[in-house]
Each structure stands twice: as structure tokens, then as C-alpha cells.
CSV table of C-alpha atoms in Angstrom, one decimal:
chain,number,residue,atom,x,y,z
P,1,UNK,CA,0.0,0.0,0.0
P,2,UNK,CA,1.4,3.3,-1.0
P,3,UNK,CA,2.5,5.7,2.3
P,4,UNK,CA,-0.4,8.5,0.4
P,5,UNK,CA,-3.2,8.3,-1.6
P,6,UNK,CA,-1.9,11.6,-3.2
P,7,UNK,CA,1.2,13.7,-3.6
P,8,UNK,CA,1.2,17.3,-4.3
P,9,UNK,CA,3.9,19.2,-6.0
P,10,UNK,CA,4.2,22.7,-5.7
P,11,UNK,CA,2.6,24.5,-3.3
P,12,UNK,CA,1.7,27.7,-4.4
P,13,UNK,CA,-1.5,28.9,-5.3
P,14,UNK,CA,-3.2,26.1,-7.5
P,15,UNK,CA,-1.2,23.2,-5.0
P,16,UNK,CA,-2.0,24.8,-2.0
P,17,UNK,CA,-5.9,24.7,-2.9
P,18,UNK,CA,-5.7,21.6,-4.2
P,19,UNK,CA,-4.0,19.8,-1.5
P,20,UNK,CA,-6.5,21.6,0.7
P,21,UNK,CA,-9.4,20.6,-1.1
P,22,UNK,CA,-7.9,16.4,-0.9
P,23,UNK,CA,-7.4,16.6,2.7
P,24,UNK,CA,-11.1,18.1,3.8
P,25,UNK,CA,-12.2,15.1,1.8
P,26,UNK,CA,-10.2,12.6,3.8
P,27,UNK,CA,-7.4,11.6,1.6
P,28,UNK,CA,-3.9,10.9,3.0
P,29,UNK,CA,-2.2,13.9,1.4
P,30,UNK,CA,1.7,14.8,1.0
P,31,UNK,CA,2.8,18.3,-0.7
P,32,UNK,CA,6.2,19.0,-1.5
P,33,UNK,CA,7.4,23.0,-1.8
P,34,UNK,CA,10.4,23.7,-3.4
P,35,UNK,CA,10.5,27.4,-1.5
P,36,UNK,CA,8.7,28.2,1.5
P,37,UNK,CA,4.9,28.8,2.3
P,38,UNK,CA,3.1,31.5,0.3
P,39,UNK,CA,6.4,32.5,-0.7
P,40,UNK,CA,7.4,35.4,-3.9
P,41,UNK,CA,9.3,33.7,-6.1
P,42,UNK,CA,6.5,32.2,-8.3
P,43,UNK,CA,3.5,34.2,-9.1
P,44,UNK,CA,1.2,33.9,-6.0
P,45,UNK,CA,2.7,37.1,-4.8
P,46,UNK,CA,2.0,40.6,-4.8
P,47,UNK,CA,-0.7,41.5,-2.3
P,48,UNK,CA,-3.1,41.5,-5.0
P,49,UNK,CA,-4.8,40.0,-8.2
P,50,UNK,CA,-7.8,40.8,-10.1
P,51,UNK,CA,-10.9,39.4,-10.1
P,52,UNK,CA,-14.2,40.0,-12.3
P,53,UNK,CA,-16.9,37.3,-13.9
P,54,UNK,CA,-17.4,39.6,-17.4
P,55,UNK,CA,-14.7,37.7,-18.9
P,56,UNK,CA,-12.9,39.5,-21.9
P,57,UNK,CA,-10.8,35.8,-22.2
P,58,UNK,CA,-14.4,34.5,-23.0
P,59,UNK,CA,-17.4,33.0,-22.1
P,60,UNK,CA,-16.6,29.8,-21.2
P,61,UNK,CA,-14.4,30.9,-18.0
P,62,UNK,CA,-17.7,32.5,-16.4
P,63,UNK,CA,-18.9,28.7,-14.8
P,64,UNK,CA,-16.2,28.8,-13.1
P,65,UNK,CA,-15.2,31.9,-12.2
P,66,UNK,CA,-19.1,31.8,-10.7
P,67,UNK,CA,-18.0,29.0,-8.6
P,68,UNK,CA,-14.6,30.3,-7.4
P,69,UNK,CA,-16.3,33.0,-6.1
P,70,UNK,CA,-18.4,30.7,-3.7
P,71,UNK,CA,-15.4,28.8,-3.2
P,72,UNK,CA,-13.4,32.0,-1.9
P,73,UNK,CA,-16.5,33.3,0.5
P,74,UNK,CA,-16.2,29.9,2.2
P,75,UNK,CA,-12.4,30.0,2.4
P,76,UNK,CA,-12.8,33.4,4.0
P,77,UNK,CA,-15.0,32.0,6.6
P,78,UNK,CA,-13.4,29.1,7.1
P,79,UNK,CA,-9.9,30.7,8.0
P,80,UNK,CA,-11.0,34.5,9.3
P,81,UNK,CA,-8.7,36.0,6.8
P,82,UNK,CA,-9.5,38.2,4.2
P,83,UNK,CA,-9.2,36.5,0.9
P,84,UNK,CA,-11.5,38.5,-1.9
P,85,UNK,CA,-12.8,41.9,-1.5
P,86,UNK,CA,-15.5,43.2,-4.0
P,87,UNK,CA,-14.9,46.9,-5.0
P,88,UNK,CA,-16.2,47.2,-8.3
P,89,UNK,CA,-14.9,47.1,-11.6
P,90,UNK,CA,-14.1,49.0,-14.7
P,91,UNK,CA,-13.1,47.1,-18.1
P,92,UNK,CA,-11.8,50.6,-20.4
P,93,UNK,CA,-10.8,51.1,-23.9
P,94,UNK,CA,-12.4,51.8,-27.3
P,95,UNK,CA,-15.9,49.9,-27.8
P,96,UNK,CA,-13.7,46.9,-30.4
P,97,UNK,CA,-11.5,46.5,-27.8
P,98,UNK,CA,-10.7,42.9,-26.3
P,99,UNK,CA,-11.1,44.5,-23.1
P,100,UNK,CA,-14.8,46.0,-23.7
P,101,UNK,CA,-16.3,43.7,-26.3
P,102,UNK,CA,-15.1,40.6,-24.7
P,103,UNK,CA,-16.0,41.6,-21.1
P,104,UNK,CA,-19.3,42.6,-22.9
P,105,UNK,CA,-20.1,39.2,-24.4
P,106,UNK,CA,-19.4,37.2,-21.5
P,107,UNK,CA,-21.7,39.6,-19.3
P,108,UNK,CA,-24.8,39.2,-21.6
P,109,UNK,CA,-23.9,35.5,-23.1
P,110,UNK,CA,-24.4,34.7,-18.7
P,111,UNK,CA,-26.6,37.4,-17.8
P,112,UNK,CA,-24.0,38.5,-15.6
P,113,UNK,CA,-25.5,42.3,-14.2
P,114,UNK,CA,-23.2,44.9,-15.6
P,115,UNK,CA,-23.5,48.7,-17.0
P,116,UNK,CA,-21.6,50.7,-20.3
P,117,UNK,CA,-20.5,54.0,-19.6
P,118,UNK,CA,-19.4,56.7,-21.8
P,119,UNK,CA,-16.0,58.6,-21.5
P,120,UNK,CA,-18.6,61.4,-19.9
P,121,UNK,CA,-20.1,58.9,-17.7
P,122,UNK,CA,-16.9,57.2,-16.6
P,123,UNK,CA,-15.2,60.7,-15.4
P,124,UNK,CA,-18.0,61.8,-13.6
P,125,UNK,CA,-18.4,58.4,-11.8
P,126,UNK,CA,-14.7,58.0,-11.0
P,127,UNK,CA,-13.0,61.8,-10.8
P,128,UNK,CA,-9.5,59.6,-10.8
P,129,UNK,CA,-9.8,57.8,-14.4
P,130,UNK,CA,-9.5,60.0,-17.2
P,131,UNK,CA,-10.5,58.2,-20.5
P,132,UNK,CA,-9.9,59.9,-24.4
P,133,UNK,CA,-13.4,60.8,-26.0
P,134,UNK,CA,-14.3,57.8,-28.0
P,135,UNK,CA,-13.2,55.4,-25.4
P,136,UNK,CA,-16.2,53.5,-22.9
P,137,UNK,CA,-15.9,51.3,-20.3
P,138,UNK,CA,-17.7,48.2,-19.0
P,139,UNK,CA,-18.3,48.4,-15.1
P,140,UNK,CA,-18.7,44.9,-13.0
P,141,UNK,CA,-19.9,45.3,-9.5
P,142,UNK,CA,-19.1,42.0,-8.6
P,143,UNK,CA,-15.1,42.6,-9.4
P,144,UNK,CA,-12.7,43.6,-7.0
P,145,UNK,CA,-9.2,41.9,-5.9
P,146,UNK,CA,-8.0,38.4,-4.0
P,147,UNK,CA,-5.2,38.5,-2.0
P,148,UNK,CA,-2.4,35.5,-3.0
P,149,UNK,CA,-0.2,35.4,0.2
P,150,UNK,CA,-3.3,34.5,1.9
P,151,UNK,CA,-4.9,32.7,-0.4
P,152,UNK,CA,-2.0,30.4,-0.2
P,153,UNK,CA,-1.0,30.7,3.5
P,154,UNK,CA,-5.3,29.9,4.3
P,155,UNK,CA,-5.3,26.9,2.3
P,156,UNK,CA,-2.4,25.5,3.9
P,157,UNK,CA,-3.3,26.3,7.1
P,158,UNK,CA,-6.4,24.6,6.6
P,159,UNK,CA,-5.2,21.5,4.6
P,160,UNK,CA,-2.9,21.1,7.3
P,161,UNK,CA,-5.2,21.2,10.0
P,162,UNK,CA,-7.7,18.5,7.7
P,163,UNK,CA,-4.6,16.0,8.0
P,164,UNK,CA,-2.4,16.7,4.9
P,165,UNK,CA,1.3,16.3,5.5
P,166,UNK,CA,3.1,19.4,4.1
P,167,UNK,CA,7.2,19.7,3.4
P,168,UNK,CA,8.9,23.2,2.8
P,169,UNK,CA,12.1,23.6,1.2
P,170,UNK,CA,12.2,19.8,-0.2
P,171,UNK,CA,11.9,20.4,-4.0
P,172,UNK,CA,10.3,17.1,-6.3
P,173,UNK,CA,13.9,15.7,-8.4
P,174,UNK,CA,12.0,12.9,-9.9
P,175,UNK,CA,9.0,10.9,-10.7
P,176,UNK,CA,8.4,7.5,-12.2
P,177,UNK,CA,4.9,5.9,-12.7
P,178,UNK,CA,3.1,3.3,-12.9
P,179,UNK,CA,0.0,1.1,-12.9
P,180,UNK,CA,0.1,0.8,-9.2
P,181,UNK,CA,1.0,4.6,-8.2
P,182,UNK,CA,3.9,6.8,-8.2
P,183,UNK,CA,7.5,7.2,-6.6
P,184,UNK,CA,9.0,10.5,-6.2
P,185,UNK,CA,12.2,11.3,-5.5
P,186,UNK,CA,12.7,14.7,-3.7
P,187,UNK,CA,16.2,15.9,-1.3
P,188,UNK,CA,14.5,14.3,1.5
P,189,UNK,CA,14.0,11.3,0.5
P,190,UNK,CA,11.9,8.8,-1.5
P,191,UNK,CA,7.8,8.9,-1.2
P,192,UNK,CA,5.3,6.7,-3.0
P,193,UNK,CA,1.4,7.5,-3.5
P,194,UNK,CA,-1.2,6.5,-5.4
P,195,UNK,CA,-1.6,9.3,-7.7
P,196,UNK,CA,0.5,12.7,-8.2
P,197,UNK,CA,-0.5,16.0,-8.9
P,198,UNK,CA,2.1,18.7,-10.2
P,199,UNK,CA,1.4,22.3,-10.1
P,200,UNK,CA,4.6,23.7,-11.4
P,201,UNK,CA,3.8,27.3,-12.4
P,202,UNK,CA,7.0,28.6,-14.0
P,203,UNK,CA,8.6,25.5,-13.6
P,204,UNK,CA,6.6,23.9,-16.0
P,205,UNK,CA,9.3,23.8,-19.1
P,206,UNK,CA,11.4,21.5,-16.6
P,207,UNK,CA,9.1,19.4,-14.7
P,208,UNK,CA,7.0,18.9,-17.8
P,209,UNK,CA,8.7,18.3,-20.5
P,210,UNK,CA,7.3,15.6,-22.2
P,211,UNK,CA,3.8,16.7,-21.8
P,212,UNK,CA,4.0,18.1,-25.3
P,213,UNK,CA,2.8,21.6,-23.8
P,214,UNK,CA,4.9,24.6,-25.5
P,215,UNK,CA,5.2,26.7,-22.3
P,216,UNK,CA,6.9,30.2,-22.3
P,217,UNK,CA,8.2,32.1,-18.9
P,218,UNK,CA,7.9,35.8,-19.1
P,219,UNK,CA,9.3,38.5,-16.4
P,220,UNK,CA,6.2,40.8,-15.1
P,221,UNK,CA,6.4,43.6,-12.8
P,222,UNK,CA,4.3,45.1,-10.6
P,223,UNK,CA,4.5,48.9,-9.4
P,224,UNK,CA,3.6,51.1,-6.5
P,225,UNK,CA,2.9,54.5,-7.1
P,226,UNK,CA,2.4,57.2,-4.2
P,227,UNK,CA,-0.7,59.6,-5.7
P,228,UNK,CA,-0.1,63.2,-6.0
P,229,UNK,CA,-2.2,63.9,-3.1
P,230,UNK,CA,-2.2,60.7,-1.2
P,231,UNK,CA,-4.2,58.1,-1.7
P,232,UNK,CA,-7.6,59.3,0.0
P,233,UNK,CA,-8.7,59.4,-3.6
P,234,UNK,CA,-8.0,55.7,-4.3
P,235,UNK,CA,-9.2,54.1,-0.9
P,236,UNK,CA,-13.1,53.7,-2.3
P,237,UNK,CA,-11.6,52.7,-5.9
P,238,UNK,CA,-12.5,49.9,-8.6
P,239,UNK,CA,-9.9,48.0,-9.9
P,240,UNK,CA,-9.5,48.7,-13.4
P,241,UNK,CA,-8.2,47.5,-17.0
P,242,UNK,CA,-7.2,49.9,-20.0
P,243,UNK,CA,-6.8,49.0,-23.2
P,244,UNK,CA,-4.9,51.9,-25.2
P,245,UNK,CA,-5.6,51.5,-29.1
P,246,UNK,CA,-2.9,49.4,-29.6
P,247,UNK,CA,-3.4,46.7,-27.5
P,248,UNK,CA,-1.8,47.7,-24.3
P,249,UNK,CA,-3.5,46.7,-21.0
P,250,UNK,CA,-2.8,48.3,-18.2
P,251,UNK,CA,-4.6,47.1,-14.9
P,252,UNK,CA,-4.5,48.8,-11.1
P,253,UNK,CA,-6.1,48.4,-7.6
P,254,UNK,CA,-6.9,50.9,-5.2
P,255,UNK,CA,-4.9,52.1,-2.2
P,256,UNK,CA,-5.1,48.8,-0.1
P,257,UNK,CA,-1.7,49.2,1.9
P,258,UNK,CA,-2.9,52.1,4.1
P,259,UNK,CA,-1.8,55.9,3.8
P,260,UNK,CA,1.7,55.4,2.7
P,261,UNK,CA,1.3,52.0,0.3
P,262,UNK,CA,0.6,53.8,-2.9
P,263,UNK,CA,-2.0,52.0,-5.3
P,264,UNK,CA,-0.4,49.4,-7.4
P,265,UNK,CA,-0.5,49.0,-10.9
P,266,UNK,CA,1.4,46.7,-13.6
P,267,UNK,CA,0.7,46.3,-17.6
P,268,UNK,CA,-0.3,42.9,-18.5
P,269,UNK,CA,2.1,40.9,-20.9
P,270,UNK,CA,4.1,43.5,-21.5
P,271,UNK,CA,7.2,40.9,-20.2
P,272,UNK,CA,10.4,39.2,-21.3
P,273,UNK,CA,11.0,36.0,-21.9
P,274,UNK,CA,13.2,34.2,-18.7
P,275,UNK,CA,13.1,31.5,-16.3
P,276,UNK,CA,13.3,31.5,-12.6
P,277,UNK,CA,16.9,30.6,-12.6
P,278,UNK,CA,17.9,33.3,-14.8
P,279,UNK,CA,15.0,36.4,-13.9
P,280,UNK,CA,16.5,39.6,-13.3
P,281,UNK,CA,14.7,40.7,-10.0
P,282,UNK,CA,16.3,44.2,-9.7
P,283,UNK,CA,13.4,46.7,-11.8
P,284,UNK,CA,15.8,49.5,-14.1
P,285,UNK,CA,15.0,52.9,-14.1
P,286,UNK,CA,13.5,52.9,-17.2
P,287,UNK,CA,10.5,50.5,-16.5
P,288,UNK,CA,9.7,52.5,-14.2
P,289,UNK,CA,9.8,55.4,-16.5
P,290,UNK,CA,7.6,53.5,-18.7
P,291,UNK,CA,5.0,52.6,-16.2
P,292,UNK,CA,4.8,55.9,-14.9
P,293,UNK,CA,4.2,57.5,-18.4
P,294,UNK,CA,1.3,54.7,-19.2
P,295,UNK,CA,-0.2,55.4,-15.5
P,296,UNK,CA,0.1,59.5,-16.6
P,297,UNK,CA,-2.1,58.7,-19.6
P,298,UNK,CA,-5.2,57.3,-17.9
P,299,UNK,CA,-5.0,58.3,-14.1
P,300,UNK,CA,-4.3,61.7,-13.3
P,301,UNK,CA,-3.4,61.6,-9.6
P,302,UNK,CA,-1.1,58.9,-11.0
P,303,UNK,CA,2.2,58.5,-11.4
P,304,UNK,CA,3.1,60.5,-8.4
P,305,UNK,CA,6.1,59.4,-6.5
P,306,UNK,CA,7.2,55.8,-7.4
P,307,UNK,CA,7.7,53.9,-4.3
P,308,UNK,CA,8.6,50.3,-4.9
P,309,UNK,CA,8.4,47.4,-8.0
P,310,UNK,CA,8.1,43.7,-7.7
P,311,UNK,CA,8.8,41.0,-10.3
P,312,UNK,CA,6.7,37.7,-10.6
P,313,UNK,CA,6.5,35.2,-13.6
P,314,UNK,CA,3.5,34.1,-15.6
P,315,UNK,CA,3.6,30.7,-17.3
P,316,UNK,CA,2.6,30.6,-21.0
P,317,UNK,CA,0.8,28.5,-23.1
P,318,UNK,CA,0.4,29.6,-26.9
P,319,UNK,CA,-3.1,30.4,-26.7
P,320,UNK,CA,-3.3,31.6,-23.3
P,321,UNK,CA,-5.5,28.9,-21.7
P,322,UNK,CA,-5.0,27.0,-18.9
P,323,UNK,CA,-3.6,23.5,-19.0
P,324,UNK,CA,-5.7,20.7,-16.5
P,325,UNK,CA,-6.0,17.6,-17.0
P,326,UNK,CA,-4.7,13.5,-16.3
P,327,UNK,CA,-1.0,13.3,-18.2
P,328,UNK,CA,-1.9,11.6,-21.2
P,329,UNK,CA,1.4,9.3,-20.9
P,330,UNK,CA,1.0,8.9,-16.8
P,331,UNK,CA,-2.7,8.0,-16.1
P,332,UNK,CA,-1.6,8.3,-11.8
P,333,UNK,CA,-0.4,12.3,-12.7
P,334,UNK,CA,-2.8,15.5,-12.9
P,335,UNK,CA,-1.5,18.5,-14.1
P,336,UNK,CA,-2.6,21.9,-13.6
P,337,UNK,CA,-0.1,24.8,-15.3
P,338,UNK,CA,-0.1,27.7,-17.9
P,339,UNK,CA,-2.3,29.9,-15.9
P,340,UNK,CA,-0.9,32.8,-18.8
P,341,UNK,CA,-1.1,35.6,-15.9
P,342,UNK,CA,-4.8,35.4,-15.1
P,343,UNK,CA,-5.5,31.9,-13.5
P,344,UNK,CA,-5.3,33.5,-9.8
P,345,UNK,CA,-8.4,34.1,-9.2
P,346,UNK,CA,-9.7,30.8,-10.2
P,347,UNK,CA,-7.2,29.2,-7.5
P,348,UNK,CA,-10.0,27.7,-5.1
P,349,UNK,CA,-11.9,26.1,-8.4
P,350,UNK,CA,-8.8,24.7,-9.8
P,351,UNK,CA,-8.1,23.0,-6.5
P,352,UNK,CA,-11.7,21.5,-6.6
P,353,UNK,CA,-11.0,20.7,-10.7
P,354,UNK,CA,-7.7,18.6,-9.8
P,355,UNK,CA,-8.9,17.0,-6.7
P,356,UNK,CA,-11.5,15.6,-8.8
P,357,UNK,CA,-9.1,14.5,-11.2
P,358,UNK,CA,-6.8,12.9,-9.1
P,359,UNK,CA,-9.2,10.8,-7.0
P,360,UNK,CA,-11.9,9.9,-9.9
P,361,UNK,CA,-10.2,10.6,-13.4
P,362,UNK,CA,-13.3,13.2,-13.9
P,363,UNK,CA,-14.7,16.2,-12.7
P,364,UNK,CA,-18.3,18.4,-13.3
P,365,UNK,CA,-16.3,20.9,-14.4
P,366,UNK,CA,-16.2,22.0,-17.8
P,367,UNK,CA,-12.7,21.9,-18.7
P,368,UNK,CA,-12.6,20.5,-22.1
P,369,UNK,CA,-10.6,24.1,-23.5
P,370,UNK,CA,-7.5,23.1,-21.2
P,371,UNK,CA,-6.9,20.0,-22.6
P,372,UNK,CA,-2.9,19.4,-23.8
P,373,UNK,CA,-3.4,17.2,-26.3
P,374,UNK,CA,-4.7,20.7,-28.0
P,375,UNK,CA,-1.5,20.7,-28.9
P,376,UNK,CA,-1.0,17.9,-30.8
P,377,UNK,CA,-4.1,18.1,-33.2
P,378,UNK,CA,-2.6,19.2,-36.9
P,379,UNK,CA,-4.4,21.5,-38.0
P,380,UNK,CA,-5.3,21.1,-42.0
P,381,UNK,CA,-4.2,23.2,-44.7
């Protein structure tokens, strides 16, 4: 009999709720972390991530996105911290944009309650968002921000305390499968299980490598900006995303780090390509120069004084959907990478997805579009 019906590697956001998820459930539970809990050299860092149901990355997300957000008002009850907090969102840019039009077709494709403003409309609402003429904006009530350090540090606390058997700074070396289970190999020693989930995030191009997955690592940033004024302005703030006419998206929260914490804000894949034994974690003068001038265009309490940067990874796929699903060359492995910079706030559903998977091969999910073997279909001339 294997020592664990399941092993968990990497324990980071997606790991972290799916080991959680395992152990309230009553399986014998291992997770292996490579760093420390809820720690920043990953991409469940930051103090922040966005999260809205009208869906610019479409319509199929909104199922789930519905139930993560059940999913995170019981982890917030569960462990007394504050994991989500709704403040209202606004999805900017010209009326073709991704951003609009595809935040517009997932709210009325799911009747999701939602309002279009004009550039008049939007000013007058929010004094601190200053949009060009011709460009709109889609505003969610239901958006607002989860927190990822206790995200993470809430669903170990609680997996722990349902049983699971967590190790810190014991990275996986190996795996080898089989028709009864698996073996892994990890600095501390040798551990066998039943079944084995990885959830790699940037280390997917090493610890997947035959999955036939195409994954890219890119080197994001995120900023903190002091507002000219202070940040009384941005205290009772949406979150927001900005599309400028060519494609640029630039997102922000409001002032959540008290008085002197600035309001954050970052673009979104605007990164380099790296890995996270090679990322340069110092940010250069001139990124901040550029963020500052992109915040200048659409905020006008914003740039302000520049306060402090942060670098994180996102984990590619070519398409920018998620990858979950059994390995289709180890039937005992579930994988759950390529979260492409905005799988965070479905990190208590994904936990639920792959806990299904591991223990029954299925789930009621619907996560056909995260399929690898995507990958491997030719496509006819």
C-alpha cells in the first residue's frame, strides 16, 4: 500500500488549494514546496490579483469563475482572513476592444448584471480615471481583488489542519509511474502515493517536459505608485483595465496598503522572456519610466512618487489557456499549469478541478478548452 493516496507538487496557489481541497475530503495527502509557504518567487505574490466574472478571455471561463467566487466566501469564513474583497470594476478602452467587447459578451452571453458607460459617464463616476473621448468602459460590480499570500498561506493552514502532511524547502527531483502509483524522488527522500499532482507554475518547461505543452516564462512587474495627493482618492476605488488603441493593457487596484502604500498597478504581458533561474529581480529605471508614463495617460493623480516594484512570472501557453488535465502518458499524474497571468483568481476552483481528477479521473467541471493534447491536433491546410 502506498505511504499517500496523493502527492502534491508545488505548493503555491493552485497546490495549495488543491492539497487543501484532498485533505477536507479525507485523503492521506503529501505536498512537497520547493520554497517556502506562500512564498514570492512564483506568481502567487503581490498583495493583490484581479478578479471579475465579465470575462474579456471568454465566455466559457464565467462557470467557473461563478463558482470560485463561492469557493473563496467559504475559504474566507473558514480561516478568518481576508481572501477576496468586491470593490467594483471597470473594463476601459475603445468599444472593439478585447477588453470592452469581450467583457461585454461574456456579461450578456451569462446574464452577468453589468452597465456601459461613456467617456462622460466614466469621469463623472470615477474623478481619478481619465479616459480619451471615443473610449467607454464596462463596469462589473461584482469585481474587485483576491489577495495570493493569503490565499495560499489559508489553504495551507487549513489542509494542514484536515490532516495533509506538508514539506517546505524539499523540492520534487524525480517521478516515475506506474500502474500501481507513483515514486518520487525529492532531497529528502523517496515517497510513494497513489496518484500525483504537479502544479509547477514557471517550472513547467522542466518538470513537464514531455507533456507536449509549448510553455513560455515571461518576467512581469508590478508597481507602487504614491498619488499626487495621497491616496484618500484611491481608498473607495474599482480595480481597473485599460486598453490603449494598440493593445496595451494596463490594470490597477486601489490604495489597499494604508496611507503610505501607494496604489499598485502593472501592464499585463508586456514581459520578457526568462526563467526563474535566470529572472532579473532588480526593476531599471526605465521600466519604471515606462509605467509611470502609461499610468500619466489614464490616471491623473497617477504617477506620483514611485515607491517600490516587484517581479513575478506568468507561465505561457500559446493560446493563453490553462492546462488541467490527467498526463496523457501517466494516467496516476494530474497537471494543472499555464495559468498565462490570469488563472489567480480561479485558484479555489482549480483546487476542486484537480482534486476531482486525481481521486476519480473526472470532474463536473467543464474543462474541455484546457486539454494538452490541444497541442497535438494538426491543423489542415
Amino acid at each position: 500500500m502506498a505511504a499517500y493516496d496523493v502527492i502534491v507538487v508545488g505548493l503555491g496557489g493552485m497546490g495549495s488549494a488543491t492539497a487543501y481541497h484532498l485533505a477536507t475530503r479525507g485523503h492521506r495527502v503529501l505536498g512537497l514546496e520547493k520554497f517556502g509557504p506562500a512564498h514570492d518567487q512564483g506568481a502567487s505574490h503581490g498583495g493583490s490579483r484581479i478578479t471579475r466574472q465579465s470575462y474579456f478571455e471568454g465566455p466559457d471561463y464565467v462557470p467557473l469563475l461563478l463558482r470560485a467566487y463561492e469557493l473563496f466566501d467559504q475559504l474566507a469564513q473558514d480561516s478568518g482572513r481576508e481572501v477576496i474583497r468586491r470593490t467594483g470594476g471597470v473594463m476601459c478602452g475603445l468599444p472593439s476592444s478585447r477588453t470592452v467587447s469581450g467583457s461585454r459578451a461574456s456579461a450578456e452571453q451569462w446574464g452577468l448584471p453589468h452597465e456601459m458607460l461613456s467617456a462622460a459617464d466614466l469621469r463623472k463616476r470615477f474623478p481619478t480615471l481619465s479616459p480619451l473621448p471615443d473610449e467607454v468602459a464596462l463596469f462589473e460590480e461584482n469585481a474587485g481583488f483576491v489577495r495570493p499570500e493569503e490565499t495560499v498561506s489559508a489553504h495551507i493552514a487549513l489542509a494542514t489542519a484536515a490532516g495533509a502532511e506538508l514539506l517546505f524547502d524539499t523540492p520534487m527531483l524525480s517521478f516515475a509511474s506506474s500502474a500501481s502509483g507513483v515514486t518520487v524522488e525529492t532531497t529528502a527522500g523517496s515517497f510513494t502515493a497513489g496518484q500525483l499532482v504537479i502544479t509547477p507554475g514557471p517550472w513547467a518547461p522542466q518538470l513537464l517536459a514531455d507533456l507536449g505543452v509549448p510553455f513560455t516564462i515571461e518576467r512581469q512587474i508590478q508597481y507602487w505608485f504614491q498619488p499626487t495627493g495621497g491616496t484618500r482618492p484611491f481608498e473607495d476605488h474599482p480595480i481597473y483595465i485599460w486598453e490603449a488603441a494598440d493593445g496595451t493593457q494596463v490594470y490597477g487596484f486601489p490604495a489597499i496598503d494604508g496611507p503610505d502604500g501607494g496604489a499598485k498597478i502593472a501592464f499585463f504581458r508586456h514581459g520578457t522572456a526568462t526563467t526563474p533561474e535566470t529572472i532579473d529581480r532588480s526593476v531599471h529605471p526605465a521600466e519604471i519610466a515606462d509605467m509611470a508614463a502609461a499610468a500619466g495617460r489614464h490616471l491623473p493623480l497617477l504617477p506620483g512618487r514611485f515607491l517600490r516594484a516587484k517581479t513575478c512570472l506568468y507561465s505561457n501557453t500559446p493560446d493563453e489557456h490553462f492546462v488541467i488535465a490527467r498526463h496523457p502518458a501517466h494516467p496516476a499524474v494530474t497537471v494543472a499549469a499555464g495559468f498565462s497571468g490570469h488563472g489567480f483568481k480561479f485558484v479555489p476552483v482549480v483546487g476542486e478541478i484537480v482534486a476531482d481528477l486525481a481521486t476519480t479521473g473526472t470532474t463536473r467541471h467543464p474543462i474541455s478548452l484546457f486539454d494538452p493534447r490541444r497541442f497535438l491536433e494538426v491543423i489542415p491546410s
